[in-house]
Coordinates of C-alpha atoms in Angstrom, one line a residue:
M1 CA -0.9 -27.9 26.8
L2 CA 0.5 -24.4 26.4
A3 CA 4.1 -25.6 26.3
S4 CA 3.3 -28.2 23.5
F5 CA 1.3 -25.6 21.5
A6 CA 4.0 -23.0 21.9
A7 CA 6.5 -25.4 20.4
M8 CA 4.3 -26.2 17.4
L9 CA 5.2 -24.4 14.2
V10 CA 3.2 -23.8 11.0
I11 CA 4.3 -22.6 7.6
A12 CA 2.7 -19.3 6.7
Q13 CA 1.8 -19.3 3.0
T14 CA 2.1 -15.8 1.6
A15 CA 1.7 -14.6 -2.0
A16 CA 4.8 -13.1 -3.7
P17 CA 4.7 -9.4 -4.6
E18 CA 5.1 -10.2 -8.3
P19 CA 3.3 -10.1 -10.6
G20 CA 0.2 -8.8 -8.7
P21 CA -0.6 -5.2 -7.8
L22 CA 2.1 -3.1 -6.2
L23 CA 1.9 -0.6 -3.4
M24 CA 4.4 2.1 -4.5
R25 CA 4.4 5.3 -2.4
S26 CA 5.8 8.8 -2.2
P27 CA 7.4 9.3 -5.6
T28 CA 9.9 12.0 -6.4
T29 CA 11.8 12.8 -9.6
N30 CA 14.8 14.6 -11.0
G31 CA 13.5 14.4 -14.6
N32 CA 15.5 11.3 -15.4
V33 CA 14.4 8.8 -12.9
I34 CA 11.6 8.4 -10.3
V35 CA 12.5 7.4 -6.8
F36 CA 9.8 5.9 -4.7
Q37 CA 9.1 3.9 -1.5
Y38 CA 8.2 0.2 -1.7
A39 CA 8.3 -2.6 0.9
G40 CA 10.1 -0.3 3.3
D41 CA 13.0 0.6 0.9
L42 CA 13.7 3.2 -1.7
W43 CA 13.7 2.2 -5.4
S44 CA 14.4 4.1 -8.7
V45 CA 12.9 3.6 -12.1
P46 CA 13.4 5.5 -15.4
M47 CA 10.8 8.1 -16.2
E48 CA 9.4 5.9 -19.0
G49 CA 9.1 3.0 -16.6
G50 CA 10.7 -0.5 -16.6
R51 CA 12.7 -2.6 -14.1
A52 CA 13.1 -0.8 -10.8
N53 CA 16.5 -0.7 -9.0
R54 CA 16.7 -1.0 -5.2
L55 CA 18.6 1.9 -3.6
T56 CA 18.3 0.9 0.1
N57 CA 18.1 -2.3 2.0
S58 CA 18.1 -2.3 5.8
P59 CA 15.9 -3.8 8.6
G60 CA 14.4 -0.3 9.3
M61 CA 12.1 1.6 6.9
E62 CA 13.3 4.2 4.4
S63 CA 10.5 6.6 3.3
G64 CA 9.5 10.0 1.9
P65 CA 12.3 10.6 -0.7
F66 CA 12.8 14.1 -2.1
F67 CA 15.3 15.0 -4.9
S68 CA 17.5 18.0 -4.4
P69 CA 17.0 21.0 -6.8
D70 CA 20.0 19.9 -8.9
G71 CA 18.8 16.3 -9.0
N72 CA 22.0 14.8 -7.6
T73 CA 21.0 14.0 -4.0
I74 CA 18.0 12.4 -2.3
A75 CA 16.8 13.4 1.1
F76 CA 14.7 10.9 3.0
T77 CA 13.5 9.6 6.3
G78 CA 15.4 6.6 7.5
E79 CA 15.4 4.2 10.5
Y80 CA 19.0 2.9 10.2
D81 CA 19.7 3.5 13.9
G82 CA 16.3 2.5 15.3
N83 CA 14.8 6.0 15.2
Q84 CA 13.4 8.1 12.4
D85 CA 15.9 10.7 11.3
V86 CA 16.8 12.7 8.1
F87 CA 19.3 11.2 5.8
I88 CA 20.7 12.1 2.3
M89 CA 22.4 9.9 -0.3
P90 CA 23.5 10.2 -3.9
A91 CA 20.8 10.0 -6.5
E92 CA 22.1 6.7 -7.9
G93 CA 22.3 5.2 -4.4
G94 CA 25.2 4.9 -2.0
M95 CA 26.2 5.4 1.6
P96 CA 23.5 7.4 3.5
K97 CA 24.5 10.4 5.6
R98 CA 22.6 11.1 8.8
L99 CA 21.7 14.8 9.3
T100 CA 19.6 14.7 12.5
A101 CA 19.9 12.9 15.8
H102 CA 16.9 14.0 17.9
P103 CA 15.2 11.1 19.9
A104 CA 11.8 12.1 18.5
P105 CA 10.9 11.3 14.9
D106 CA 12.5 13.7 12.3
T107 CA 10.7 13.5 8.9
A108 CA 12.2 14.8 5.7
L109 CA 9.9 17.2 3.7
G110 CA 12.0 18.7 0.9
W111 CA 14.8 21.2 0.2
T112 CA 15.7 24.8 0.3
P113 CA 15.9 26.2 -3.3
D114 CA 19.7 26.5 -3.2
G115 CA 20.0 22.8 -2.3
K116 CA 22.2 23.5 0.7
N117 CA 19.6 22.5 3.4
V118 CA 16.9 19.9 3.9
L119 CA 13.5 20.9 5.2
F120 CA 12.1 18.6 7.8
M121 CA 9.5 18.2 10.5
S122 CA 10.3 17.6 14.2
S123 CA 9.2 18.3 17.7
M124 CA 12.8 19.0 18.8
Q125 CA 12.1 22.8 19.3
S126 CA 8.4 22.6 20.1
L127 CA 6.9 23.6 23.4
Y128 CA 3.6 21.8 22.7
P129 CA 2.7 18.6 20.8
A130 CA 2.5 20.2 17.3
P131 CA 5.9 19.7 15.5
R132 CA 7.7 22.6 13.7
L133 CA 9.4 23.0 10.4
L134 CA 13.2 23.1 10.5
T135 CA 16.1 23.1 8.1
V136 CA 19.5 21.3 8.4
S137 CA 22.6 21.8 6.3
T138 CA 23.7 18.9 4.1
G139 CA 27.1 19.5 5.7
G140 CA 25.7 18.8 9.2
G141 CA 25.4 21.0 12.2
F142 CA 22.5 22.2 14.3
P143 CA 19.1 22.5 12.7
K144 CA 17.5 25.9 12.4
A145 CA 13.7 26.5 12.9
V146 CA 11.6 28.1 10.2
P147 CA 10.1 31.3 11.9
L148 CA 6.6 29.7 12.2
P149 CA 5.0 28.3 15.4
S150 CA 4.2 24.9 13.9
G151 CA 4.2 22.9 10.6
T152 CA 4.0 19.4 9.2
Q153 CA 4.4 20.0 5.4
G154 CA 6.1 22.7 3.4
S155 CA 7.6 23.9 0.1
F156 CA 9.7 27.0 -0.4
S157 CA 9.1 29.6 -3.1
P158 CA 11.8 29.7 -5.9
D159 CA 13.5 32.7 -4.3
G160 CA 13.4 31.2 -0.9
Q161 CA 11.6 34.2 0.6
Q162 CA 8.3 32.5 1.2
I163 CA 7.0 29.1 2.1
A164 CA 3.7 27.3 1.5
Y165 CA 3.0 25.1 4.5
V166 CA 0.5 23.1 6.5
S167 CA 0.5 24.1 10.1
G168 CA -1.7 21.4 11.6
Y169 CA -1.5 17.7 12.1
K170 CA -4.0 14.8 12.3
W171 CA -4.3 12.2 14.9
E172 CA -6.9 10.4 12.7
E173 CA -5.1 10.5 9.4
A174 CA -7.1 7.9 7.6
W175 CA -10.5 9.6 8.1
K176 CA -11.6 10.2 4.5
R177 CA -13.6 13.4 3.6
Y178 CA -13.0 14.8 7.1
R179 CA -14.4 18.2 7.6
G180 CA -13.7 19.0 11.2
G181 CA -11.1 21.0 13.1
Q182 CA -8.2 18.9 11.9
A183 CA -8.9 19.6 8.2
Y184 CA -5.7 20.8 6.6
T185 CA -5.2 24.3 5.3
I186 CA -2.3 25.6 3.2
W187 CA -0.8 28.9 4.4
V188 CA 1.6 31.1 2.4
A189 CA 4.0 32.8 4.8
R190 CA 6.7 35.5 4.2
L191 CA 9.8 34.4 6.1
S192 CA 11.1 37.9 6.8
D193 CA 8.2 38.8 9.1
S194 CA 6.1 35.6 9.3
K195 CA 3.0 37.3 7.8
W196 CA 0.7 34.8 6.1
E197 CA -2.3 34.3 4.0
G198 CA -4.3 31.2 3.2
I199 CA -5.0 29.5 -0.1
P200 CA -8.8 29.9 -0.5
K201 CA -10.9 27.0 0.8
K202 CA -14.1 26.2 2.6
N203 CA -13.9 23.1 4.8
E204 CA -12.0 20.7 2.5
N205 CA -8.5 19.3 3.1
N206 CA -5.7 21.0 1.2
E207 CA -2.3 19.5 1.7
Q208 CA 1.2 18.6 0.2
P209 CA 2.0 22.0 -1.3
M210 CA 4.5 22.1 -4.2
W211 CA 5.7 25.6 -5.2
V212 CA 6.5 25.7 -8.9
G213 CA 7.2 29.1 -10.5
D214 CA 4.3 31.4 -9.7
K215 CA 2.0 28.5 -8.8
I216 CA 1.5 26.3 -5.8
Y217 CA 0.3 22.9 -6.7
Y218 CA -1.4 20.8 -4.0
L219 CA -3.8 17.9 -3.2
S220 CA -7.4 18.6 -2.2
D221 CA -10.6 16.6 -1.5
K222 CA -12.6 19.7 -2.4
N223 CA -15.0 17.7 -4.6
G224 CA -14.8 14.5 -2.5
I225 CA -12.1 12.4 -4.1
V226 CA -8.6 13.8 -3.8
G227 CA -7.3 15.5 -7.0
L228 CA -4.6 17.9 -7.9
Y229 CA -5.1 21.6 -7.8
S230 CA -3.1 24.8 -8.4
Y231 CA -3.1 28.2 -6.8
D232 CA -1.8 31.2 -8.8
T233 CA 0.1 33.4 -6.4
D234 CA -0.4 36.5 -8.7
S235 CA -4.1 36.2 -9.6
K236 CA -5.1 34.3 -6.4
Q237 CA -7.1 31.9 -8.5
V238 CA -7.6 28.2 -7.8
K239 CA -7.7 25.7 -10.7
E240 CA -8.4 22.0 -10.8
E241 CA -5.6 20.3 -12.6
I242 CA -6.4 16.6 -12.2
K243 CA -10.0 15.8 -11.3
G244 CA -10.4 13.5 -8.4
E245 CA -11.8 10.3 -9.9
G246 CA -11.8 6.7 -8.7
F247 CA -9.2 6.6 -5.9
D248 CA -7.5 9.4 -4.1
I249 CA -4.2 10.8 -5.1
K250 CA -2.2 10.0 -2.0
S251 CA 1.1 11.9 -2.5
A252 CA 2.8 14.1 -5.0
T253 CA 6.1 16.0 -5.5
A254 CA 7.3 18.4 -8.2
G255 CA 10.3 17.9 -10.4
P256 CA 11.8 19.5 -13.5
G257 CA 8.7 20.3 -15.7
V258 CA 6.6 17.5 -14.2
I259 CA 4.7 16.4 -11.1
V260 CA 4.9 12.7 -10.1
Y261 CA 2.1 11.3 -7.9
E262 CA 0.8 8.2 -6.3
Q263 CA -2.7 6.8 -7.0
L264 CA -3.8 3.3 -5.8
G265 CA -0.2 2.2 -5.4
S266 CA 0.8 3.2 -8.9
L267 CA 3.2 5.9 -10.1
N268 CA 2.0 8.6 -12.4
V269 CA 3.4 11.7 -14.2
F270 CA 1.6 15.0 -14.9
D271 CA 2.8 17.6 -17.3
P272 CA 1.6 21.1 -16.1
K273 CA 2.0 22.6 -19.6
T274 CA 0.2 20.0 -21.7
K275 CA -2.0 18.7 -18.8
D276 CA -1.2 15.2 -19.9
H277 CA -1.0 12.6 -17.1
H278 CA -0.2 8.9 -17.5
Q279 CA 0.8 5.9 -15.4
V280 CA 4.4 4.7 -15.4
P281 CA 4.7 0.9 -15.8
V282 CA 7.0 -0.5 -13.1
E283 CA 8.5 -4.0 -12.6
I284 CA 9.9 -4.8 -9.2
R285 CA 11.9 -7.9 -8.3
G286 CA 13.7 -8.7 -5.1
D287 CA 14.2 -11.3 -2.4
F288 CA 11.6 -9.8 0.0
P289 CA 12.3 -11.9 3.0
E290 CA 9.4 -10.5 4.9
V291 CA 6.9 -12.3 2.5
R292 CA 8.8 -15.6 2.2
N293 CA 7.1 -18.7 3.5
E294 CA 8.4 -19.1 7.1
F295 CA 7.8 -21.0 10.3
K296 CA 5.8 -19.1 12.9
R297 CA 5.4 -19.8 16.6
L298 CA 1.7 -19.6 17.2
M299 CA 1.7 -18.9 21.0
P300 CA 1.7 -15.1 20.6
Y301 CA -1.1 -15.2 18.1
M302 CA -3.7 -17.3 20.1
N303 CA -7.0 -15.3 20.2
G304 CA -9.5 -18.0 21.2
A305 CA -9.7 -21.3 23.1
A306 CA -12.1 -23.8 24.5
I307 CA -11.6 -27.0 26.5
S308 CA -13.1 -30.3 25.4
P309 CA -15.7 -31.9 27.6
T310 CA -13.2 -34.6 28.6
G311 CA -10.6 -32.0 29.5
Q312 CA -8.0 -34.0 27.4
R313 CA -7.8 -31.5 24.5
V314 CA -8.3 -27.8 23.8
V315 CA -9.4 -26.1 20.6
V316 CA -7.4 -23.0 19.8
T317 CA -7.6 -20.3 17.1
A318 CA -4.4 -18.5 15.9
R319 CA -3.4 -16.8 12.6
G320 CA -6.7 -17.7 10.9
R321 CA -6.5 -21.4 11.7
L322 CA -8.3 -23.8 14.0
F323 CA -6.3 -26.3 16.0
T324 CA -6.8 -28.9 18.7
A325 CA -4.0 -29.4 21.1
P326 CA -3.4 -32.0 23.9
A327 CA -3.7 -31.0 27.6
S328 CA -0.5 -32.9 28.3
K329 CA 1.1 -35.2 25.7
G330 CA 0.5 -35.6 22.0
D331 CA 0.4 -33.6 18.8
A332 CA -1.5 -30.4 17.9
R333 CA -3.6 -30.8 14.9
M334 CA -4.9 -28.2 12.4
I335 CA -8.5 -29.0 11.6
T336 CA -9.4 -26.0 9.4
G337 CA -8.3 -22.5 8.3
G338 CA -6.2 -20.7 5.7
D339 CA -5.4 -17.4 4.3
G340 CA -8.0 -14.7 3.7
Y341 CA -10.5 -15.4 6.4
D342 CA -10.6 -15.5 10.2
P343 CA -12.2 -18.3 12.3
R344 CA -12.6 -17.2 15.9
D345 CA -14.4 -17.7 19.2
P346 CA -14.3 -21.6 19.2
A347 CA -16.7 -23.5 21.4
W348 CA -16.7 -27.3 22.0
S349 CA -20.1 -28.9 22.3
P350 CA -20.8 -30.7 25.6
D351 CA -21.3 -34.0 23.7
G352 CA -17.8 -33.7 22.3
R353 CA -18.9 -34.1 18.7
T354 CA -18.8 -30.6 17.3
V355 CA -16.7 -27.4 17.4
A356 CA -18.6 -24.2 16.7
Y357 CA -16.9 -21.0 15.7
I358 CA -17.6 -17.7 14.0
T359 CA -16.1 -17.4 10.5
D360 CA -16.1 -15.1 7.4
E361 CA -14.9 -17.8 5.1
R362 CA -17.8 -17.3 2.7
G363 CA -17.9 -13.5 3.0
T364 CA -20.3 -12.4 5.7
Q365 CA -19.9 -13.8 9.2
E366 CA -21.6 -17.2 9.8
L367 CA -21.5 -19.9 12.4
A368 CA -19.5 -22.9 11.4
L369 CA -20.2 -26.3 12.9
Y370 CA -17.2 -28.6 12.5
D371 CA -18.0 -32.3 12.9
L372 CA -14.9 -33.9 14.4
K373 CA -15.9 -37.4 13.2
S374 CA -16.4 -36.5 9.5
N375 CA -13.9 -33.6 9.5
K376 CA -16.4 -31.4 7.7
A377 CA -17.9 -28.1 8.5
T378 CA -21.5 -26.9 7.8
F379 CA -22.4 -23.2 7.9
Q380 CA -25.4 -21.6 9.5
K381 CA -26.7 -18.0 9.0
L382 CA -26.6 -15.8 12.1
G383 CA -29.4 -13.5 13.3
D384 CA -30.2 -10.2 11.4
P385 CA -27.1 -9.7 9.3
P386 CA -25.0 -7.8 8.6
A387 CA -23.5 -7.6 12.1
Y388 CA -20.4 -8.6 14.1
Y389 CA -21.0 -11.7 16.2
Y390 CA -19.4 -12.9 19.4
A391 CA -18.9 -15.9 21.6
P392 CA -21.1 -18.9 20.7
N393 CA -22.0 -20.8 23.8
W394 CA -23.5 -24.3 23.8
S395 CA -26.5 -25.4 25.8
P396 CA -25.9 -28.4 28.0
D397 CA -27.8 -30.8 25.7
S398 CA -25.8 -29.6 22.6
K399 CA -29.0 -28.7 20.8
K400 CA -28.8 -24.9 21.0
I401 CA -26.2 -22.1 20.9
A402 CA -26.4 -18.7 22.4
Y403 CA -24.4 -15.8 21.0
T404 CA -24.5 -12.0 20.8
D405 CA -23.7 -9.3 18.3
N406 CA -22.3 -5.8 18.2
R407 CA -25.8 -4.3 18.8
H408 CA -25.9 -6.2 22.2
I409 CA -28.6 -8.5 21.0
V410 CA -28.7 -12.0 22.6
W411 CA -29.6 -14.7 20.2
V412 CA -30.2 -18.4 20.5
M413 CA -29.8 -20.8 17.5
D414 CA -31.5 -24.1 17.2
V415 CA -28.6 -26.3 15.8
A416 CA -30.8 -28.8 14.0
S417 CA -33.0 -26.3 12.1
G418 CA -30.6 -23.2 12.0
T419 CA -33.4 -21.0 13.4
N420 CA -32.2 -17.9 15.2
T421 CA -34.4 -16.4 18.0
Q422 CA -33.8 -13.0 19.6
L423 CA -34.1 -13.3 23.3
D424 CA -33.3 -9.7 24.4
A425 CA -31.4 -6.6 23.4
G426 CA -29.1 -4.4 25.6
V427 CA -29.8 -0.7 25.8
Y428 CA -26.2 0.5 25.8
S429 CA -24.4 1.5 22.7
D430 CA -20.9 1.5 24.3
P431 CA -18.8 -1.1 22.4
V432 CA -16.7 -1.7 25.6
I433 CA -19.7 -3.2 27.4
S434 CA -20.1 -6.9 26.8
I435 CA -23.0 -9.2 27.3
D436 CA -22.0 -12.8 27.7
P437 CA -24.9 -15.3 28.0
R438 CA -24.4 -18.5 30.0
W439 CA -26.6 -21.6 30.3
S440 CA -27.9 -22.9 33.6

């Protein structure tokens, strides 16, 4: 059975990236064009928007672009050789030049004000897990560490004598409104003696500093949703520049007279003088082989199976689809499934007539009962929603189904009426512990 199912192929239908929503990330600008990350490559688009031009195209991911102070060169993080390293290339695109070669990830963060060195993050000179800030010459050579014990983000002052930086790192980066010990703080350090002071904060996350003139712009979730703020290095005053509304601002970099930022996958421009900010319309077209329709071997994606009462076939779930496959010879057949939902935990009734499985096809999780004779499914509500449900198990007479949920409650459903009855509940909250009911 496994050999026959492994050889079966299915076409994966995937929506093209145009004209739907885009997920553009990490914008940077030289005042003429905006360079950003999309679909694992770097692209450029005029400041006023329009058709984007692809700058990189390789199997690895190119990310985190930063324009040099003169606007002629882009520093970025690339995976051309199977590892994350710092690269530079001409602003209009061209042959990338590798600047780092450490086996751990090296991540580009910006430039020194003279444009001769690229600032990056790496653990190459760290004695403990936290990475450090380093610079490397655009001409190559050994990197030099910034005289600070750790750092993951940074931006030099215009005279190059100070740096605004984030010293910490998060191992739970996606935790929104986090207020614990991993919360980011921006420090302002003097490079001559490493003395520092912090940008005023309570327990919010302040990150991605951008030093522009006498101000340091940065992102903060001070009021809940991430917005853009500024810190005046002379008056020591903090000011809200773009109110956090709707969705978080995810990344931002400063360019000549403007700040470009990413919000909900869109590119936006902010003018610090006029306080105007607007979205940049972008059109992206490309071959995008990663989202083309393609044949997939399903063997690696099998996540559920149950043998038929006769032992001649098996029902299998894989990639959001439900199949039956022969034990020895014959064809595998897709009986239900599609994009956008996940049928799982199939169970074949003892009388051989019905396959039960958990599905979120209609939104919340339900029990689907697929009649193999009529090739139609009916749906039954599960006990005490909303919850996450597991492992339907048929009674020997095919009249009842036992199952559990994430609260460790054991339920029994009467198939004919759809009535759910709670039998018992576990006392453990540990999600690793499982309760698997079986019929005598």
